[in-house]
Coordinates of C-alpha atoms in Angstrom, one line a residue:
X555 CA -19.5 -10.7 -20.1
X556 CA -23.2 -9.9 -20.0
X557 CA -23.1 -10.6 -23.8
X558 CA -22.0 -14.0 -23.2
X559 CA -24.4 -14.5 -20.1
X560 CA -27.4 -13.4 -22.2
X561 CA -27.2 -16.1 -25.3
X562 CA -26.2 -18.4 -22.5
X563 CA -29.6 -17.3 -20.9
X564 CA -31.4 -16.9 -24.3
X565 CA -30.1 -20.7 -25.6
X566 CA -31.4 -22.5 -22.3
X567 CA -34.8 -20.6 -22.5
X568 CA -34.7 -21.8 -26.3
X569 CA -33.9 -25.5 -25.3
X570 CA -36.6 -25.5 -22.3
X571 CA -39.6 -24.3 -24.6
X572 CA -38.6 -26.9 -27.3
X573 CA -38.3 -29.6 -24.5
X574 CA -41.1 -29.2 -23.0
X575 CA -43.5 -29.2 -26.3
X576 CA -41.8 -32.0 -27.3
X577 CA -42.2 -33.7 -24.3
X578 CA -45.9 -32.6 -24.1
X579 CA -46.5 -33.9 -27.9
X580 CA -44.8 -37.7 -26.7
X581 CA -46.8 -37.9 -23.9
X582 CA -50.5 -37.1 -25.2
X583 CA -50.2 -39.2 -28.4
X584 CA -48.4 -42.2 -26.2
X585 CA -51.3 -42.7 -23.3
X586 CA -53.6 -42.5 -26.9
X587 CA -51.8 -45.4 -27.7
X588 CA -51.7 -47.2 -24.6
X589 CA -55.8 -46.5 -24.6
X590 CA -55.9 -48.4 -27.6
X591 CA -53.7 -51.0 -26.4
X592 CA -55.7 -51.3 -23.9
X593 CA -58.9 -51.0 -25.7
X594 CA -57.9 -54.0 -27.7
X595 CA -58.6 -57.0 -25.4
X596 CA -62.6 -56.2 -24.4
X597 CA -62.5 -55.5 -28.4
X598 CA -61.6 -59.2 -29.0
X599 CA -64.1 -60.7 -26.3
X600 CA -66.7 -58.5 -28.0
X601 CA -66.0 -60.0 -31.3
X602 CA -65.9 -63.6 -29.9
X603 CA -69.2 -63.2 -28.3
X604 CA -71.2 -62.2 -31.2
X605 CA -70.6 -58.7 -31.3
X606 CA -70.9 -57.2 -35.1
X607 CA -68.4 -55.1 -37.0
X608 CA -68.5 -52.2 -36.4
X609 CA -68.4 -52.2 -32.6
X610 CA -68.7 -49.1 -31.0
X611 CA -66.3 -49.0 -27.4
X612 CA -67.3 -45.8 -26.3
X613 CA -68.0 -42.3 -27.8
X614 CA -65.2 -41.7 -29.6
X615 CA -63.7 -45.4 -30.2
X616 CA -64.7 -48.2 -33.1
X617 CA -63.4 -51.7 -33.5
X618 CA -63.4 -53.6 -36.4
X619 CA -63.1 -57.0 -37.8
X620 CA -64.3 -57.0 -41.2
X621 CA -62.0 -55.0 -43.2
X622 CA -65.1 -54.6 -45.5
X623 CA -66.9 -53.0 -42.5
X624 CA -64.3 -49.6 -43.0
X625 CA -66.1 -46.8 -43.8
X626 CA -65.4 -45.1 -47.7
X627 CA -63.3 -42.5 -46.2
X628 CA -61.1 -44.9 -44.1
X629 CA -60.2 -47.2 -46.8
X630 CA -56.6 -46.3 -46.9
X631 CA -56.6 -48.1 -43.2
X632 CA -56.4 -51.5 -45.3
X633 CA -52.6 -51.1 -46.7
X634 CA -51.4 -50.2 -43.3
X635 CA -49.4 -53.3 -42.1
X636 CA -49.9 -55.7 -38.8
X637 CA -49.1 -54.2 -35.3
X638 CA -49.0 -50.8 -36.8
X639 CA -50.4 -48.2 -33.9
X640 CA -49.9 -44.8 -34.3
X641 CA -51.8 -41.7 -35.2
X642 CA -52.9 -40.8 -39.0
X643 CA -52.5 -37.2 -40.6
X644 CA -55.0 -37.0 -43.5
X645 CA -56.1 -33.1 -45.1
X646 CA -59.7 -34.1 -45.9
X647 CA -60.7 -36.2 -42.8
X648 CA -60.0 -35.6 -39.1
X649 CA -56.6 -37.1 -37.6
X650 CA -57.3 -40.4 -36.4
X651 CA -55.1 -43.1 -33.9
X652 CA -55.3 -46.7 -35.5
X653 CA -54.5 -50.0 -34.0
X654 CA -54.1 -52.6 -36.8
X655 CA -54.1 -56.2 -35.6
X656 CA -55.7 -59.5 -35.9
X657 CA -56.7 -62.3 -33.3
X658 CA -58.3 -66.3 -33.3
X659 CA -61.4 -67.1 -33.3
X660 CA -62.7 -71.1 -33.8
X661 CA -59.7 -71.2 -35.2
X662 CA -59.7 -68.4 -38.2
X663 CA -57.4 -65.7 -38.2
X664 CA -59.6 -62.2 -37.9
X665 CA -58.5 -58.3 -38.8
X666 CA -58.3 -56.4 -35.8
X667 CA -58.8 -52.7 -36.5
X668 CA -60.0 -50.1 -33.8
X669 CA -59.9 -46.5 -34.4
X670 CA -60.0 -43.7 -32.4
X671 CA -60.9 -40.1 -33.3
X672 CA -58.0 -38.1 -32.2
X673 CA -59.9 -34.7 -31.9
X674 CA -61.6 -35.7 -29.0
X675 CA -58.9 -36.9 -27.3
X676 CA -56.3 -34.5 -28.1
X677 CA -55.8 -30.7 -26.9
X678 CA -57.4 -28.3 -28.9
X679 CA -55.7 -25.3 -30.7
X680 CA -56.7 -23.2 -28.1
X681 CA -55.6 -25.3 -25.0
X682 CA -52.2 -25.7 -27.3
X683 CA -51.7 -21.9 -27.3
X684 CA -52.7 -21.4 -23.4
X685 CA -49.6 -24.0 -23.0
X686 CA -47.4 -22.2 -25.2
X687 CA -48.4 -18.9 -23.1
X688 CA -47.1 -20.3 -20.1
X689 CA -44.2 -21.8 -21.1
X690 CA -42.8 -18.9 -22.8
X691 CA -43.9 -17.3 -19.3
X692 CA -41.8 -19.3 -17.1
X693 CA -39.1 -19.2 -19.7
X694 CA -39.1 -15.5 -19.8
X695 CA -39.3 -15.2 -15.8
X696 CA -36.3 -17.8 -15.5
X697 CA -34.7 -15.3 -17.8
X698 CA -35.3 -12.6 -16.0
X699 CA -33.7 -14.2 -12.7
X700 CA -31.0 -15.4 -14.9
X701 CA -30.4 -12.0 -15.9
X702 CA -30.6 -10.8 -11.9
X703 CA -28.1 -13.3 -10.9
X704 CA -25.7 -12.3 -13.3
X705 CA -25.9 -8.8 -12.6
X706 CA -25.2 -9.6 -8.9
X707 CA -22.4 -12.1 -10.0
X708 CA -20.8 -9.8 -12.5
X709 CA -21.6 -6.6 -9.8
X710 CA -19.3 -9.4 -7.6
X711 CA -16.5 -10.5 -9.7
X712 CA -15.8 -7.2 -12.3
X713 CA -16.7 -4.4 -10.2
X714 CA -14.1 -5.1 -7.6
X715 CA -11.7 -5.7 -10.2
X716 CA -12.3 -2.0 -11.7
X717 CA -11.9 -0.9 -8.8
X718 CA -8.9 -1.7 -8.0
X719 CA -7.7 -1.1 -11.5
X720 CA -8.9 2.3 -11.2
X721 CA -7.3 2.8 -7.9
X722 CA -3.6 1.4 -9.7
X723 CA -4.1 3.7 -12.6
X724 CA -4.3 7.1 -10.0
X725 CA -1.2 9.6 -10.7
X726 CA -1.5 9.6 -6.7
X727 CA -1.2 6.3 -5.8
X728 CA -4.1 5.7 -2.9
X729 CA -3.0 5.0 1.0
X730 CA -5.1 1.8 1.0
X731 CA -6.4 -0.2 -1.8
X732 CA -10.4 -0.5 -1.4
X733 CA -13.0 -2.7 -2.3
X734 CA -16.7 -2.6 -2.0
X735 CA -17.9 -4.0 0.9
X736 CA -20.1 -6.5 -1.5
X737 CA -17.1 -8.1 -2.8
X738 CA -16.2 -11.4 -3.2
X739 CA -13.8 -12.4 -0.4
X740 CA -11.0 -13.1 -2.8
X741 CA -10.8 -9.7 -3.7
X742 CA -10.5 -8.6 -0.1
X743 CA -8.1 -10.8 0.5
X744 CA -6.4 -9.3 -3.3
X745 CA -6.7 -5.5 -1.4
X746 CA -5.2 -6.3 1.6
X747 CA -2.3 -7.7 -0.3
X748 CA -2.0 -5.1 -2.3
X749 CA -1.8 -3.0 0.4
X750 CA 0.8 -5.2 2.3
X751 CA 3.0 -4.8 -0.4
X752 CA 2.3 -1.2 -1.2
X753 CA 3.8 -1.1 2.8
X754 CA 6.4 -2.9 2.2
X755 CA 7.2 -1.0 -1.1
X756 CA 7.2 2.2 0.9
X757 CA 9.4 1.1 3.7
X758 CA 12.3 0.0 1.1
X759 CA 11.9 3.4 -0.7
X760 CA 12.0 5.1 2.6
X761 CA 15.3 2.8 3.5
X762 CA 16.7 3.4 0.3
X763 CA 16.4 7.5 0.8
X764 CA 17.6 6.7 4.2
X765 CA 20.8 4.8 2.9
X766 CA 21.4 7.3 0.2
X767 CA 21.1 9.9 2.3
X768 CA 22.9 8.7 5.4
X769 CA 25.8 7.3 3.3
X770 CA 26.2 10.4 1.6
X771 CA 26.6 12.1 5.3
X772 CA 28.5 9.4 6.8
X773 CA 31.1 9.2 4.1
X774 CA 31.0 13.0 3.3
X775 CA 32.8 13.3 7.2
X776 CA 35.7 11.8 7.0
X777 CA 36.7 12.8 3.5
X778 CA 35.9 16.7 5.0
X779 CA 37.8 15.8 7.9
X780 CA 40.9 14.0 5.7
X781 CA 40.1 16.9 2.9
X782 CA 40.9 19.4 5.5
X783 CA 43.8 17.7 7.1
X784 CA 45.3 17.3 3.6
X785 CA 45.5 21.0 3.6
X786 CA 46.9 21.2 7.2
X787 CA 50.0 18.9 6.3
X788 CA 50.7 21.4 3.1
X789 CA 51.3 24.3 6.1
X790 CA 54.8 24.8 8.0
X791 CA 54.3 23.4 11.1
X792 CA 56.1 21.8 13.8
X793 CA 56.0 17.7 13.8
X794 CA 53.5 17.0 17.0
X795 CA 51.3 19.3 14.3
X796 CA 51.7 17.0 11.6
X797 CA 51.3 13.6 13.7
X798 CA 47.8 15.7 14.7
X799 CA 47.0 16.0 11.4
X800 CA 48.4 12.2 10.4
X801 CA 46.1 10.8 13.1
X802 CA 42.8 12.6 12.1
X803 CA 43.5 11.0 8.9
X804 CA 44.2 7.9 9.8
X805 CA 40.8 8.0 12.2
X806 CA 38.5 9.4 9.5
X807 CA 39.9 6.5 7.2
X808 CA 39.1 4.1 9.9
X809 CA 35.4 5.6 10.2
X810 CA 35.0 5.7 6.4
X811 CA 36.2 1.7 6.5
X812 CA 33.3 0.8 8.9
X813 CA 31.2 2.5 7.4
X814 CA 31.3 1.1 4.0
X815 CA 31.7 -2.2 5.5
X816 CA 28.3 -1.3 7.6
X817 CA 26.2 0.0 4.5
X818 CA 27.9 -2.8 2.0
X819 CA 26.2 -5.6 4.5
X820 CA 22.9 -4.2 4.0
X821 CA 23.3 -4.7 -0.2
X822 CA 24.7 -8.2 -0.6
X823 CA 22.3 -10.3 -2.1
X824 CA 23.7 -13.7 -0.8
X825 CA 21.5 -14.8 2.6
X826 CA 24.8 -14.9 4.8
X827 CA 23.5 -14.8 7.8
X828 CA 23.3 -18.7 8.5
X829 CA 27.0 -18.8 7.2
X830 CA 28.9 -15.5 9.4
X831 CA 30.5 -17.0 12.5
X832 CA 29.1 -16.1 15.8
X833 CA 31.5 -13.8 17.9
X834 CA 31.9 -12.2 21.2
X835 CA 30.6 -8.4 22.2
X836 CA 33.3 -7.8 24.8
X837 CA 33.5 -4.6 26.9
X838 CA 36.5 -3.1 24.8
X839 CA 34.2 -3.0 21.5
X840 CA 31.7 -1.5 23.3
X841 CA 34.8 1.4 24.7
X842 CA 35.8 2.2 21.0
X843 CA 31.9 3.1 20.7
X844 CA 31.3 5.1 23.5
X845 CA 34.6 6.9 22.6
X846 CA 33.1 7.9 19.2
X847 CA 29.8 9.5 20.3
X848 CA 31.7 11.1 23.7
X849 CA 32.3 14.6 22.2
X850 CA 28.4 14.5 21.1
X851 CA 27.3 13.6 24.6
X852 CA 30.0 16.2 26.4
X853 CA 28.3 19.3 23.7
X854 CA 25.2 18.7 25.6
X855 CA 26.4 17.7 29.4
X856 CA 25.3 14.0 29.3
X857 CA 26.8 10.9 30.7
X858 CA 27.2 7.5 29.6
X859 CA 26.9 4.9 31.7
X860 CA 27.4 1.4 30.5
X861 CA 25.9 -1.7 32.3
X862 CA 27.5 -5.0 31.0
X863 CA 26.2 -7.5 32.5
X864 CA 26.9 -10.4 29.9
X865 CA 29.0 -10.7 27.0
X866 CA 26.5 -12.2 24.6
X867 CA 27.4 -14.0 21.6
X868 CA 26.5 -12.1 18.2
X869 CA 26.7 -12.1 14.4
X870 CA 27.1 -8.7 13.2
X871 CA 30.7 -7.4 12.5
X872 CA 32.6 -4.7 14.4
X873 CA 31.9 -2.2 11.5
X874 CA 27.7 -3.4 11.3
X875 CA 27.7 -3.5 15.6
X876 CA 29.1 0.2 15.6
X877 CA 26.7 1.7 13.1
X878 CA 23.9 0.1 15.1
X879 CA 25.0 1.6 18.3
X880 CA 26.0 4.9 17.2
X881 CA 23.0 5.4 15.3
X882 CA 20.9 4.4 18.9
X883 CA 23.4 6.5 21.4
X884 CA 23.5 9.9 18.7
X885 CA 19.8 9.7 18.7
X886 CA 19.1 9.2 22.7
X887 CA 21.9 12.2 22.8
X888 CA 20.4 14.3 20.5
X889 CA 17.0 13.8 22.5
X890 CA 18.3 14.9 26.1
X891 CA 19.4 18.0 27.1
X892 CA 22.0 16.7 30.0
X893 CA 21.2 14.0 32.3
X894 CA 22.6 10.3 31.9
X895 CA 21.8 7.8 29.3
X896 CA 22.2 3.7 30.1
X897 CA 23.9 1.4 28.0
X898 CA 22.9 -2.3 29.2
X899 CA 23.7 -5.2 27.6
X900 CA 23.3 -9.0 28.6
X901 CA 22.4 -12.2 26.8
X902 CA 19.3 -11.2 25.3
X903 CA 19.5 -8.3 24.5
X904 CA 21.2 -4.4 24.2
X905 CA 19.1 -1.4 25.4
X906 CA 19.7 2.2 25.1
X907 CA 17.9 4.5 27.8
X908 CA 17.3 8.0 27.8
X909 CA 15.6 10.3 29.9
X910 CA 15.4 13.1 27.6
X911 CA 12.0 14.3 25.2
X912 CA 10.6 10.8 24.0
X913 CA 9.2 9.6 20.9
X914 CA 8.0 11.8 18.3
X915 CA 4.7 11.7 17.2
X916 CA 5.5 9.8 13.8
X917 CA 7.7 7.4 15.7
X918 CA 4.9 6.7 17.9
X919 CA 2.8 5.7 15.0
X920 CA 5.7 3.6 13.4
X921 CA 5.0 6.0 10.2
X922 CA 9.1 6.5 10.5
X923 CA 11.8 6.5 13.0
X924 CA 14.3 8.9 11.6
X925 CA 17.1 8.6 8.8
X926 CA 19.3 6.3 11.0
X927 CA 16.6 4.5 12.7
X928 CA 16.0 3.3 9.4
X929 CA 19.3 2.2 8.7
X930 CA 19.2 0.7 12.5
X931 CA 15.7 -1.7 10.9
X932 CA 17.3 -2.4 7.6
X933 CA 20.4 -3.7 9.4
X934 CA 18.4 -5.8 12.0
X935 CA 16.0 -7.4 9.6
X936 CA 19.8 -8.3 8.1
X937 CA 20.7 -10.2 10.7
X938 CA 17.1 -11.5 12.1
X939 CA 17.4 -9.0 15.5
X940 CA 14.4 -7.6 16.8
X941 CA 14.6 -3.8 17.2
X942 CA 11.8 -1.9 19.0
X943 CA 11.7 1.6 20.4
X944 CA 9.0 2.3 23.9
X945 CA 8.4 5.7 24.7
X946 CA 8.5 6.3 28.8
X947 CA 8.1 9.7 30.6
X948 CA 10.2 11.1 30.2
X949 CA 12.4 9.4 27.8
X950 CA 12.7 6.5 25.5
X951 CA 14.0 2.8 25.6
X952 CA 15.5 1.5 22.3
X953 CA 16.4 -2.7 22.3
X954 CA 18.0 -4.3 20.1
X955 CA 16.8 -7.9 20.7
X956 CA 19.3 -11.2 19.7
X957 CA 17.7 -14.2 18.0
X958 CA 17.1 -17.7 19.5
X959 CA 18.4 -15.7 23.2

């Protein structure tokens, strides 16, 4: 690119100092022959008053009307035609502007010739070469500033680029794409998208590790729990034994169900969201749940108590509303030791409240909120709720916000 700007810069320098001695050239030799011209009228009165060929104007000017009058040297003047004016290149005589006309006088048509010396009137060699001087100087300063403002335009449109090419080509991909502070605001505006999407990037690698992972615990439960009751059923034992066994079966087939039905919702591809019928949260949905998680919360001496106050109207399935609200209730468990933990729920929204350790210090700064909290986002941003966790002293609030409430 600085190639290409150069015999840019080189070509207009080139153009300017051939323009402007061409121009220079035009203009001296035209006002010569607007002197003559103009010369030519007093030459005529002269003439008609008496005057004798040849007539000298001024210094450096002669008029003629006797083509006889012409000196020896100036003889080739005669076979120039009527109205030329221009100037006369000769090797063995000085260059010389002629005006060849002819006027009336008592009626007889008369040769008008008036000649003009052009060394005299012209710039001399040495006043050419000053001229020359400066115009290659002003062509060679404009090239420098040429030169400086493509520096700073290339220092402003390539060096950001670089940069951020050689911050994309790091094994270690950088925590935030940078540019120089010079930069053209396009490329900030580049860098900050960049980096949006490098977040955004990270948070569906960190949900897809979360889903993996999670799913892999989740569904690794029940087929322990119907693995092990498998074995059970092989064993003598008395029938209540074997309905036991029967039922633990049937309830970790049950989980499994929800929970595929859960984690499936998060990987269709179809927006389905607009197109799910709205449904009910009654108080028995919210029973099976608190049923689930109540041998977690008896292991560490902590009571749920659950605050209906509406029965709002929601999208999510059964199967997607239990994964949401075991996920929030194992957490706020697993963060007391004893006390109570609130389950309120009314048209806007659900909240889970604990009075137990709080947010850790990577929840605080939203850098993660735990393998199911990630499922709990993913699952939200699903269906367009709002989830948010505060941290209180002691404990922590997690919502679970409804749309258009």
């Amino acid at each position: 690119m600085s190639l290409y700007f150069s015999a840019i810069a080189v070509l207009v320098g080139a153009i300017l100092y051939g323009l402007s001695l061409t121009t220079l050239y035009w203009l001296e030799d035209e006002l010569n022959r607007r002197t003559l011209v103009q010369t030519s009228p007093m030459a005529i009165n002269a003439f008609r008053a008496g005057a004798e060929s040849p007539l000298q104007l001024n210094t450096n000017i002669k008029a003629y009307n006797d083509l006889n009058a012409i000196p020896q040297q100036d003889q080739f003047i005669k076979q120039l035609p009527l109205g030329f004016i221009d100037e006369l290149h000769d090797t063995f005589t000085d260059d010389l502007f002629v005006l060849r006309s002819e006027y009336q006088q008592e009626g007889e048509t008369k040769p008008l010739i008036i000649i003009m010396n052009a060394a005299q009137v012209e710039l001399s060699n040495q006043e050419w070469r000053n001229i020359n001087i400066t115009i290659l100087a002003v062509t060679f300063l404009l090239f420098i500033l040429f030169g400086f403002a493509i520096s700073k335009l290339i220092r402003r449109l390539v060096s950001p680029v670089r940069q951020l090419s050689d911050q994309l080509k790091l094994v270690q991909a950088p925590s935030e794409f940078k540019v120089s502070s010079g930069a053209a605001l396009e490329f900030s505006e580049l860098a900050a998208s960049l980096n949006q999407y490098q977040r955004q990037i990270d948070k569906l690698i960190k949900q897809e590790q979360a889903f993996s992972r999670y799913a892999s615990h989740e569904l690794r439960t029940p087929l322990t729990v119907i693995q092990g009751a498998g074995r059970l059923l092989q064993q003598q034992g008395n029938e209540a034994f074997k309905i036991r066994q029967r039922d633990r079966i049937v309830n970790a087939a049950n989980d499994m169900q929800h929970t595929i039905d859960a984690l499936l919702s998060l990987v269709r591809h179809e927006d389905e969201h607009y197109s799910e019928q709205q449904r009910v949260l009654t108080q028995a949905e919210l029973s099976k749940v608190i049923r689930y998680v109540q041998p977690l919360a008896d292991s560490k001496a902590v009571v749920i108590d659950v605050d209906i106050q509406a029965e709002p109207l929601i999208t999510p399935s059964e199967a997607v509303l239990r994964m949401l609200l075991i996920n929030l209730l194992s957490n706020a468990i697993n963060a007391s030791e004893g006390g109570e933990i609130e389950l309120k729920v009314n048209q806007e929204a659900i909240w889970v409240v604990d009075h137990g350790r709080g947010l850790t210090r990577n929840e605080r700064d939203q850098q993660g909120h735990g393998l199911g909290l990630l499922i709990v986002d993913a699952l939200c941003q699903r269906y367009q709720w709002k989830f948010s966790l505060q941290d209180t002293e002691p404990g922590c609030i997690a919502m679970l916000h409804f749309p258009h409430a």
